[in-house]
């Protein structure tokens, strides 16, 4: 973030492009809540892609600060991982090999992949998390995310097999259906034993990323 916002950083290029009319908005994506909040508080961005996930929010402590900052600074939030149950396990996921070195990502990311292993779903191999594949429960998760103050859009799970039910729920609507607060206790019970894909208990003090 320091490099992006600093003198000669990428933000200067983005701002120039916006001033010249080449782009209409500046957005970013993040998995670190601390970094996302800093970007929002810079006052230089228009949108933020960030995980607004039920289990991560209620059991991982992730998302609230981003939404609060986004509302304060008028930044639209595109919710990531809204359809995720939680982190994959040895039983539900396939391990991903981590090489001895990477040329395209930093060493800290490789270490994170070692200490917090990445897996891919056995049933939905394009997902690195456990998606909610019960259609009714998936719709509840999506509606919860869409109804959070500050959220302007939600990205569906990374599996086309799960998209139809969400599309049917939202197709043809000009407004977002309201989340039924009566579902809250059911959802809290359903996901209470899930390990959130993001939480604020990592050694770095932010969240475990991918």
mmCIF file of C-alpha atoms in Angstrom:
data_model
loop_
_atom_site.group_PDB
_atom_site.id
_atom_site.type_symbol
_atom_site.label_atom_id
_atom_site.label_comp_id
_atom_site.label_asym_id
_atom_site.label_seq_id
_atom_site.Cartn_x
_atom_site.Cartn_y
_atom_site.Cartn_z
ATOM 1 C CA UNK A 1 0.000 0.000 0.000
ATOM 2 C CA UNK A 2 2.855 2.378 0.789
ATOM 3 C CA UNK A 3 4.291 1.819 -2.692
ATOM 4 C CA UNK A 4 0.926 2.206 -4.418
ATOM 5 C CA UNK A 5 0.064 5.452 -2.628
ATOM 6 C CA UNK A 6 3.605 6.846 -2.398
ATOM 7 C CA UNK A 7 5.360 9.279 -4.706
ATOM 8 C CA UNK A 8 5.774 7.713 -8.128
ATOM 9 C CA UNK A 9 3.449 4.867 -7.131
ATOM 10 C CA UNK A 10 0.741 3.228 -9.179
ATOM 11 C CA UNK A 11 -1.973 5.505 -7.789
ATOM 12 C CA UNK A 12 -0.450 8.480 -9.574
ATOM 13 C CA UNK A 13 -0.853 6.644 -12.876
ATOM 14 C CA UNK A 14 -4.441 5.705 -12.091
ATOM 15 C CA UNK A 15 -5.322 9.249 -11.057
ATOM 16 C CA UNK A 16 -3.803 10.667 -14.231
ATOM 17 C CA UNK A 17 -5.794 8.185 -16.323
ATOM 18 C CA UNK A 18 -8.966 9.237 -14.513
ATOM 19 C CA UNK A 19 -8.230 12.931 -14.953
ATOM 20 C CA UNK A 20 -7.611 12.349 -18.666
ATOM 21 C CA UNK A 21 -10.929 10.543 -19.033
ATOM 22 C CA UNK A 22 -9.341 7.209 -19.905
ATOM 23 C CA UNK A 23 -11.011 5.506 -16.936
ATOM 24 C CA UNK A 24 -14.096 6.425 -14.946
ATOM 25 C CA UNK A 25 -13.279 4.835 -11.614
ATOM 26 C CA UNK A 26 -10.424 3.423 -9.569
ATOM 27 C CA UNK A 27 -10.925 0.156 -7.742
ATOM 28 C CA UNK A 28 -8.860 -2.454 -5.957
ATOM 29 C CA UNK A 29 -9.134 -5.955 -4.550
ATOM 30 C CA UNK A 30 -7.749 -7.086 -1.200
ATOM 31 C CA UNK A 31 -7.805 -9.934 1.290
ATOM 32 C CA UNK A 32 -6.167 -7.963 4.097
ATOM 33 C CA UNK A 33 -8.660 -5.847 6.019
ATOM 34 C CA UNK A 34 -5.959 -3.500 7.313
ATOM 35 C CA UNK A 35 -4.688 -2.848 3.780
ATOM 36 C CA UNK A 36 -8.204 -2.452 2.398
ATOM 37 C CA UNK A 37 -9.094 0.120 5.039
ATOM 38 C CA UNK A 38 -5.923 2.084 4.284
ATOM 39 C CA UNK A 39 -6.747 2.150 0.586
ATOM 40 C CA UNK A 40 -10.298 3.307 1.285
ATOM 41 C CA UNK A 41 -9.158 5.978 3.737
ATOM 42 C CA UNK A 42 -6.792 7.394 1.114
ATOM 43 C CA UNK A 43 -9.877 8.927 -0.470
ATOM 44 C CA UNK A 44 -8.532 8.020 -3.906
ATOM 45 C CA UNK A 45 -10.580 4.918 -4.747
ATOM 46 C CA UNK A 46 -14.146 4.394 -5.885
ATOM 47 C CA UNK A 47 -14.653 0.667 -5.414
ATOM 48 C CA UNK A 48 -13.272 -2.116 -3.248
ATOM 49 C CA UNK A 49 -13.469 -5.871 -3.853
ATOM 50 C CA UNK A 50 -13.286 -7.582 -0.473
ATOM 51 C CA UNK A 51 -14.549 -10.817 1.154
ATOM 52 C CA UNK A 52 -17.912 -10.144 2.776
ATOM 53 C CA UNK A 53 -18.632 -13.666 3.912
ATOM 54 C CA UNK A 54 -21.054 -14.755 6.646
ATOM 55 C CA UNK A 55 -18.719 -17.076 8.557
ATOM 56 C CA UNK A 56 -15.708 -14.780 8.157
ATOM 57 C CA UNK A 57 -17.739 -11.813 9.397
ATOM 58 C CA UNK A 58 -19.378 -13.501 12.398
ATOM 59 C CA UNK A 59 -16.735 -16.044 13.381
ATOM 60 C CA UNK A 60 -13.560 -14.599 11.870
ATOM 61 C CA UNK A 61 -13.981 -10.925 12.704
ATOM 62 C CA UNK A 62 -13.412 -9.866 9.093
ATOM 63 C CA UNK A 63 -15.399 -7.372 7.027
ATOM 64 C CA UNK A 64 -16.919 -4.957 9.515
ATOM 65 C CA UNK A 65 -14.093 -2.408 9.384
ATOM 66 C CA UNK A 66 -14.069 -2.424 5.576
ATOM 67 C CA UNK A 67 -17.805 -1.798 5.389
ATOM 68 C CA UNK A 68 -17.622 1.002 7.948
ATOM 69 C CA UNK A 69 -14.772 2.703 6.092
ATOM 70 C CA UNK A 70 -16.498 2.242 2.731
ATOM 71 C CA UNK A 71 -19.670 3.914 3.986
ATOM 72 C CA UNK A 72 -17.713 6.798 5.506
ATOM 73 C CA UNK A 73 -15.725 7.443 2.309
ATOM 74 C CA UNK A 74 -18.452 6.654 -0.198
ATOM 75 C CA UNK A 75 -16.687 3.634 -1.680
ATOM 76 C CA UNK A 76 -18.723 0.844 -3.260
ATOM 77 C CA UNK A 77 -17.966 -2.665 -2.013
ATOM 78 C CA UNK A 78 -18.076 -5.663 -4.328
ATOM 79 C CA UNK A 79 -18.435 -8.669 -2.031
ATOM 80 C CA UNK A 80 -16.093 -11.594 -2.639
ATOM 81 C CA UNK A 81 -16.551 -15.163 -1.338
ATOM 82 C CA UNK A 82 -20.184 -14.505 -0.420
ATOM 83 C CA UNK A 83 -21.134 -18.094 -1.259
ATOM 84 C CA UNK A 84 -18.383 -19.782 0.744
ATOM 85 C CA UNK A 85 -18.985 -22.016 3.737
ATOM 86 C CA UNK A 86 -15.409 -21.962 4.960
ATOM 87 C CA UNK A 87 -11.904 -23.358 4.636
ATOM 88 C CA UNK A 88 -11.387 -26.740 3.041
ATOM 89 C CA UNK A 89 -10.054 -29.619 5.124
ATOM 90 C CA UNK A 90 -7.939 -32.673 4.321
ATOM 91 C CA UNK A 91 -11.195 -34.551 3.790
ATOM 92 C CA UNK A 92 -13.099 -32.020 1.685
ATOM 93 C CA UNK A 93 -10.171 -30.650 -0.328
ATOM 94 C CA UNK A 94 -7.244 -31.683 -2.472
ATOM 95 C CA UNK A 95 -3.844 -30.357 -1.450
ATOM 96 C CA UNK A 96 -2.049 -27.947 -3.776
ATOM 97 C CA UNK A 97 1.684 -28.481 -4.232
ATOM 98 C CA UNK A 98 3.791 -25.546 -3.050
ATOM 99 C CA UNK A 99 7.131 -25.365 -4.931
ATOM 100 C CA UNK A 100 10.438 -24.516 -3.294
ATOM 101 C CA UNK A 101 10.395 -21.082 -4.887
ATOM 102 C CA UNK A 102 8.193 -18.792 -6.955
ATOM 103 C CA UNK A 103 9.246 -16.246 -9.559
ATOM 104 C CA UNK A 104 5.925 -14.418 -9.729
ATOM 105 C CA UNK A 105 4.797 -14.061 -6.100
ATOM 106 C CA UNK A 106 6.713 -12.936 -2.988
ATOM 107 C CA UNK A 107 8.256 -15.342 -0.502
ATOM 108 C CA UNK A 108 5.852 -14.328 2.284
ATOM 109 C CA UNK A 109 2.983 -15.590 0.145
ATOM 110 C CA UNK A 110 4.711 -18.943 -0.380
ATOM 111 C CA UNK A 111 5.251 -19.261 3.370
ATOM 112 C CA UNK A 112 1.591 -18.494 3.969
ATOM 113 C CA UNK A 113 0.642 -21.293 1.563
ATOM 114 C CA UNK A 114 2.861 -23.676 3.557
ATOM 115 C CA UNK A 115 1.615 -22.730 7.023
ATOM 116 C CA UNK A 116 -2.025 -22.285 5.967
ATOM 117 C CA UNK A 117 -2.285 -24.907 3.195
ATOM 118 C CA UNK A 118 -4.244 -24.127 0.066
ATOM 119 C CA UNK A 119 -6.638 -26.804 -1.163
ATOM 120 C CA UNK A 120 -9.079 -27.097 -4.014
ATOM 121 C CA UNK A 121 -12.595 -28.425 -3.621
ATOM 122 C CA UNK A 122 -13.106 -32.061 -4.599
ATOM 123 C CA UNK A 123 -16.664 -31.381 -5.733
ATOM 124 C CA UNK A 124 -16.054 -27.921 -7.228
ATOM 125 C CA UNK A 125 -12.404 -27.975 -8.400
ATOM 126 C CA UNK A 126 -12.424 -24.317 -9.488
ATOM 127 C CA UNK A 127 -12.965 -23.262 -5.845
ATOM 128 C CA UNK A 128 -10.120 -23.047 -3.321
ATOM 129 C CA UNK A 129 -12.668 -22.866 -0.505
ATOM 130 C CA UNK A 130 -15.673 -24.986 0.451
ATOM 131 C CA UNK A 131 -18.669 -23.456 -1.338
ATOM 132 C CA UNK A 132 -22.183 -23.783 -0.001
ATOM 133 C CA UNK A 133 -23.749 -26.213 -2.443
ATOM 134 C CA UNK A 134 -27.183 -26.466 -0.844
ATOM 135 C CA UNK A 135 -29.195 -24.107 -3.117
ATOM 136 C CA UNK A 136 -31.406 -22.725 -0.349
ATOM 137 C CA UNK A 137 -28.494 -22.139 2.016
ATOM 138 C CA UNK A 138 -26.419 -20.608 -0.784
ATOM 139 C CA UNK A 139 -29.167 -18.109 -1.507
ATOM 140 C CA UNK A 140 -29.292 -17.179 2.164
ATOM 141 C CA UNK A 141 -25.551 -16.465 2.125
ATOM 142 C CA UNK A 142 -25.799 -14.367 -1.027
ATOM 143 C CA UNK A 143 -28.753 -12.370 0.312
ATOM 144 C CA UNK A 144 -26.972 -11.762 3.610
ATOM 145 C CA UNK A 145 -23.961 -10.301 1.779
ATOM 146 C CA UNK A 146 -26.071 -8.230 -0.612
ATOM 147 C CA UNK A 147 -27.981 -6.730 2.305
ATOM 148 C CA UNK A 148 -24.911 -5.533 4.209
ATOM 149 C CA UNK A 149 -24.708 -1.716 4.273
ATOM 150 C CA UNK A 150 -22.062 -0.593 1.805
ATOM 151 C CA UNK A 151 -22.248 -3.652 -0.461
ATOM 152 C CA UNK A 152 -23.204 -2.768 -4.021
ATOM 153 C CA UNK A 153 -22.609 -6.112 -5.754
ATOM 154 C CA UNK A 154 -21.710 -9.735 -5.041
ATOM 155 C CA UNK A 155 -19.547 -12.090 -7.052
ATOM 156 C CA UNK A 156 -20.951 -15.639 -7.255
ATOM 157 C CA UNK A 157 -18.955 -18.749 -6.274
ATOM 158 C CA UNK A 158 -16.230 -19.817 -8.699
ATOM 159 C CA UNK A 159 -18.294 -22.738 -9.981
ATOM 160 C CA UNK A 160 -20.861 -22.464 -12.768
ATOM 161 C CA UNK A 161 -22.732 -25.406 -11.233
ATOM 162 C CA UNK A 162 -23.777 -23.124 -8.366
ATOM 163 C CA UNK A 163 -24.787 -20.126 -10.449
ATOM 164 C CA UNK A 164 -28.254 -21.171 -11.654
ATOM 165 C CA UNK A 165 -29.984 -20.940 -8.289
ATOM 166 C CA UNK A 166 -28.555 -17.509 -7.576
ATOM 167 C CA UNK A 167 -29.511 -16.284 -11.039
ATOM 168 C CA UNK A 168 -33.095 -17.490 -10.600
ATOM 169 C CA UNK A 169 -33.348 -15.675 -7.264
ATOM 170 C CA UNK A 170 -32.208 -12.342 -8.707
ATOM 171 C CA UNK A 171 -33.205 -12.457 -12.386
ATOM 172 C CA UNK A 172 -35.646 -9.738 -13.440
ATOM 173 C CA UNK A 173 -35.499 -7.848 -10.136
ATOM 174 C CA UNK A 174 -34.781 -4.143 -9.985
ATOM 175 C CA UNK A 175 -34.134 -4.266 -6.239
ATOM 176 C CA UNK A 176 -32.297 -6.690 -3.995
ATOM 177 C CA UNK A 177 -34.582 -9.056 -2.030
ATOM 178 C CA UNK A 178 -34.416 -8.386 1.686
ATOM 179 C CA UNK A 179 -32.537 -10.773 3.944
ATOM 180 C CA UNK A 180 -34.904 -12.525 6.337
ATOM 181 C CA UNK A 181 -33.582 -11.795 9.823
ATOM 182 C CA UNK A 182 -35.451 -14.865 11.015
ATOM 183 C CA UNK A 183 -32.743 -16.897 9.232
ATOM 184 C CA UNK A 184 -29.939 -15.432 11.342
ATOM 185 C CA UNK A 185 -30.035 -17.953 14.198
ATOM 186 C CA UNK A 186 -30.218 -20.842 11.743
ATOM 187 C CA UNK A 187 -27.171 -19.532 9.864
ATOM 188 C CA UNK A 188 -25.166 -18.860 13.015
ATOM 189 C CA UNK A 189 -25.808 -22.434 14.110
ATOM 190 C CA UNK A 190 -25.049 -23.883 10.679
ATOM 191 C CA UNK A 191 -21.636 -22.236 10.346
ATOM 192 C CA UNK A 192 -20.483 -22.119 13.973
ATOM 193 C CA UNK A 193 -18.074 -25.052 13.533
ATOM 194 C CA UNK A 194 -16.765 -23.897 10.161
ATOM 195 C CA UNK A 195 -13.196 -22.595 9.941
ATOM 196 C CA UNK A 196 -13.624 -19.234 8.163
ATOM 197 C CA UNK A 197 -11.655 -18.771 4.967
ATOM 198 C CA UNK A 198 -10.576 -15.393 6.355
ATOM 199 C CA UNK A 199 -10.061 -14.441 9.974
ATOM 200 C CA UNK A 200 -8.128 -11.953 12.068
ATOM 201 C CA UNK A 201 -6.039 -14.413 14.044
ATOM 202 C CA UNK A 202 -2.980 -14.840 11.832
ATOM 203 C CA UNK A 203 0.524 -14.040 13.021
ATOM 204 C CA UNK A 204 0.563 -10.886 10.930
ATOM 205 C CA UNK A 205 -2.428 -9.526 12.819
ATOM 206 C CA UNK A 206 -4.573 -9.300 9.725
ATOM 207 C CA UNK A 207 -6.192 -12.313 8.112
ATOM 208 C CA UNK A 208 -5.146 -15.595 6.647
ATOM 209 C CA UNK A 209 -5.315 -15.155 2.908
ATOM 210 C CA UNK A 210 -5.406 -17.881 0.278
#
